[in-house]
Short mmCIF file of N, CA and C in Angstrom, two decimals:
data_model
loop_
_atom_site.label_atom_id
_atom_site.label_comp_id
_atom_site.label_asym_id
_atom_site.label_seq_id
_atom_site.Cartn_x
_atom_site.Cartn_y
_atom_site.Cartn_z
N UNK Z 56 51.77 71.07 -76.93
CA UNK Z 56 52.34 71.68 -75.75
C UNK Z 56 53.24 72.84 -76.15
N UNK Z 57 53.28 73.86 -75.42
CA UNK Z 57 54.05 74.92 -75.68
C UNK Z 57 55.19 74.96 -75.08
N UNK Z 58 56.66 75.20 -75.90
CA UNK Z 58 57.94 75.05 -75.44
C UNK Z 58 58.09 76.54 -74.86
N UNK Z 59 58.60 76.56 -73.76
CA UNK Z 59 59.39 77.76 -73.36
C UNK Z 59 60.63 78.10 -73.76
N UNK Z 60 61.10 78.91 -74.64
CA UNK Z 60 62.11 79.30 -74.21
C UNK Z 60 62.87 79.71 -72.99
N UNK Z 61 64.29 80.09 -72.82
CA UNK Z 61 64.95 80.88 -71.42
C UNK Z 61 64.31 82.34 -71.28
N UNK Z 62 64.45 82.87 -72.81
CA UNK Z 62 64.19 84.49 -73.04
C UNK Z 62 62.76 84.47 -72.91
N UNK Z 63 62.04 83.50 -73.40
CA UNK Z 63 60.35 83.58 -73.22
C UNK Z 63 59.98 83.59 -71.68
N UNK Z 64 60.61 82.63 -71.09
CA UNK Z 64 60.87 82.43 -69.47
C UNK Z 64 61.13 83.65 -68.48
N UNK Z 65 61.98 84.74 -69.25
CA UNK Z 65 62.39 85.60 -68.67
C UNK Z 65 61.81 86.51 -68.77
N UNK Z 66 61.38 86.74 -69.93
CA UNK Z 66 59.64 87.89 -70.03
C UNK Z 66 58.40 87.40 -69.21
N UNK Z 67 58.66 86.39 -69.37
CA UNK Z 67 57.23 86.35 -68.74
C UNK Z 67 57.36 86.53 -67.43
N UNK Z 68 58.60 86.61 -66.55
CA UNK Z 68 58.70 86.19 -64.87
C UNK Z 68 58.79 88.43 -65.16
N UNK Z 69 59.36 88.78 -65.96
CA UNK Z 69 59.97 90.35 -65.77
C UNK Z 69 57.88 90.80 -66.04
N UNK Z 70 57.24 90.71 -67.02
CA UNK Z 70 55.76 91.20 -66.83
C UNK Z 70 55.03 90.80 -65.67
N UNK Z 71 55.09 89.43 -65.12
CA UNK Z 71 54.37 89.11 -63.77
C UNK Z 71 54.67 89.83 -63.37
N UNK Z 72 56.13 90.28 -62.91
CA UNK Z 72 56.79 91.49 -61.60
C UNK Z 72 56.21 92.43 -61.83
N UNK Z 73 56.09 93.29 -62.98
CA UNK Z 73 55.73 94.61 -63.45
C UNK Z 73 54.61 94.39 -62.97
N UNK Z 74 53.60 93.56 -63.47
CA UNK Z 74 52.11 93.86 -63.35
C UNK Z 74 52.02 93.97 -61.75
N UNK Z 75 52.50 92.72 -61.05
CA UNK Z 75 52.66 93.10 -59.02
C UNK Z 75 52.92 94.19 -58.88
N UNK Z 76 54.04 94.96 -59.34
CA UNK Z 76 54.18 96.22 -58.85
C UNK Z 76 52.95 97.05 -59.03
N UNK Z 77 52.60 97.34 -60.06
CA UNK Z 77 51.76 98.16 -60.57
C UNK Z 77 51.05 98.00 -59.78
N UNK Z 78 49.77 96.72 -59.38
CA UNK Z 78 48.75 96.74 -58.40
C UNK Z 78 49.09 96.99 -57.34
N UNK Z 79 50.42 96.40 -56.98
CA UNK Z 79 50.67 97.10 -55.52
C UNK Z 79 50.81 98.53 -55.39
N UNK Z 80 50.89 99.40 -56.14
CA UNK Z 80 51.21 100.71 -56.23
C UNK Z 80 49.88 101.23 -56.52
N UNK Z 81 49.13 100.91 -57.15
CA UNK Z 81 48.10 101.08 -57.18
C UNK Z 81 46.99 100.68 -55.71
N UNK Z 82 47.17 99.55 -55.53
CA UNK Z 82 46.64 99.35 -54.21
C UNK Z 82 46.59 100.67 -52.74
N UNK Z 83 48.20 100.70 -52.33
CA UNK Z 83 48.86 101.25 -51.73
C UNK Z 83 48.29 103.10 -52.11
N UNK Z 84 47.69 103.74 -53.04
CA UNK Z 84 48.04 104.78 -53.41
C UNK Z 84 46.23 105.29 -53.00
N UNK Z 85 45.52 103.64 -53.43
CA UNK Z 85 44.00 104.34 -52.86
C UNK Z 85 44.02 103.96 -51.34
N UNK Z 86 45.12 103.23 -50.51
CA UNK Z 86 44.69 103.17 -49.33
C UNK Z 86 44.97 104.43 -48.46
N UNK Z 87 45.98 105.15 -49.22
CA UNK Z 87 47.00 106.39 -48.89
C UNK Z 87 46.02 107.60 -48.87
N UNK Z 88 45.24 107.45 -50.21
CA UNK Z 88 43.68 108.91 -50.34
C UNK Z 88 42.76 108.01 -49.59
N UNK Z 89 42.36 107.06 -49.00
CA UNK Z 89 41.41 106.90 -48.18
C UNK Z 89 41.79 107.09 -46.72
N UNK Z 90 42.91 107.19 -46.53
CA UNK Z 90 43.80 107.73 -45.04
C UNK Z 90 43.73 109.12 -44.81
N UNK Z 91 43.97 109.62 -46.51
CA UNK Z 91 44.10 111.58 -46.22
C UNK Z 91 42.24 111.63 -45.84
N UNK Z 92 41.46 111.09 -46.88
CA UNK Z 92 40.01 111.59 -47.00
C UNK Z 92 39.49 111.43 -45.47
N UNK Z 93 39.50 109.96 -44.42
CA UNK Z 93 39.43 109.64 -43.28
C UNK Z 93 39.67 111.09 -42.42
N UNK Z 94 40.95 111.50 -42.45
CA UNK Z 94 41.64 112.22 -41.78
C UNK Z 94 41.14 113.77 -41.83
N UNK Z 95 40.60 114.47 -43.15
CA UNK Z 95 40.37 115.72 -43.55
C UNK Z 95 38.55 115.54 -42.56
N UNK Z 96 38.22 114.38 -42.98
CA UNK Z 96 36.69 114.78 -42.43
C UNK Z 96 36.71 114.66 -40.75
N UNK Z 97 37.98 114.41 -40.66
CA UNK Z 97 37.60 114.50 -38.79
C UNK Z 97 37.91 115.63 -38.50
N UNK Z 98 38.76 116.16 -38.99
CA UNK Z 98 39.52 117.68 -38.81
C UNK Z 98 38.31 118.38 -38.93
N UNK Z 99 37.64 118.63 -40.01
CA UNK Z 99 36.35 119.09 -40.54
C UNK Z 99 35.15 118.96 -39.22
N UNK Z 100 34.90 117.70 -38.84
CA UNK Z 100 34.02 117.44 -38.20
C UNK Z 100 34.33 117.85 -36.85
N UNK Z 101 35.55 118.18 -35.94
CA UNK Z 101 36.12 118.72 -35.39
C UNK Z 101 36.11 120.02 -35.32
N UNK Z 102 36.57 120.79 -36.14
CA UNK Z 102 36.15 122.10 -36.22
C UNK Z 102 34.60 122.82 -36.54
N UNK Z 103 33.81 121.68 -37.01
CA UNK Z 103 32.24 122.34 -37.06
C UNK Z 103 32.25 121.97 -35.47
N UNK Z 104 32.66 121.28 -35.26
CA UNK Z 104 31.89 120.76 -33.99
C UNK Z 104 32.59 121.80 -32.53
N UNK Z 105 34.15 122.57 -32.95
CA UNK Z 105 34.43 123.71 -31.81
C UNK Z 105 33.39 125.36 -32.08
N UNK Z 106 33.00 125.20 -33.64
CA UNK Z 106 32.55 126.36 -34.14
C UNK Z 106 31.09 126.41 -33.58
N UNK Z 107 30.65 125.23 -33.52
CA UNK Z 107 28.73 125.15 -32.81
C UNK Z 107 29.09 125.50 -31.36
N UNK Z 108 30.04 124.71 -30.77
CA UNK Z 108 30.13 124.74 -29.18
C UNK Z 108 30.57 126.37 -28.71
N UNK Z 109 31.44 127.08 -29.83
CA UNK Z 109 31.84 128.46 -29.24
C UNK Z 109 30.31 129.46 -29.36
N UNK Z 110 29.38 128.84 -30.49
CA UNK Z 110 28.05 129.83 -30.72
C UNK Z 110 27.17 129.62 -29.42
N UNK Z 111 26.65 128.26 -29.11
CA UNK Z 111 25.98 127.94 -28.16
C UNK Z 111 26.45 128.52 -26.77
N UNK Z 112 27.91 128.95 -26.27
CA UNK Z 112 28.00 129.48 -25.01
C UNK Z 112 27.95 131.14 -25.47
N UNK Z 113 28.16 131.41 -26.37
CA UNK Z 113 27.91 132.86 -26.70
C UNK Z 113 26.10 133.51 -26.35
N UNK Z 114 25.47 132.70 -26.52
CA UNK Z 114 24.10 133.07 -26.38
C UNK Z 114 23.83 133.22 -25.28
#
């Protein structure tokens, strides 16, 4: 069986935290570019879509 130390105890609870953060930051950072990417293609799709409608009454 493996004895813990306090200080072994205390690294190991301080790397669990680190590693949570990290994925959470990581998590959080692709949900953040899948919010901008969402957002740019409606704008996009939006403006092709005023740019067809201004050609079609022009004709």
């Amino acid at each position: 069986m493996v004895q813990l130390t306090p200080g072994t105890a205390l690294a190991l609870v301080g790397a669990g935290t680190a590693v949570v953060l990290v994925v959470g930051t990581v998590l959080v950072s692709m949900l953040l570019a899948t919010a901008v990417t969402a957002a740019s293609v409606a704008v996009c799709a939006l403006v092709v879509r005023s740019l067809i409608g201004q050609q079609s009454r022009s004709r």
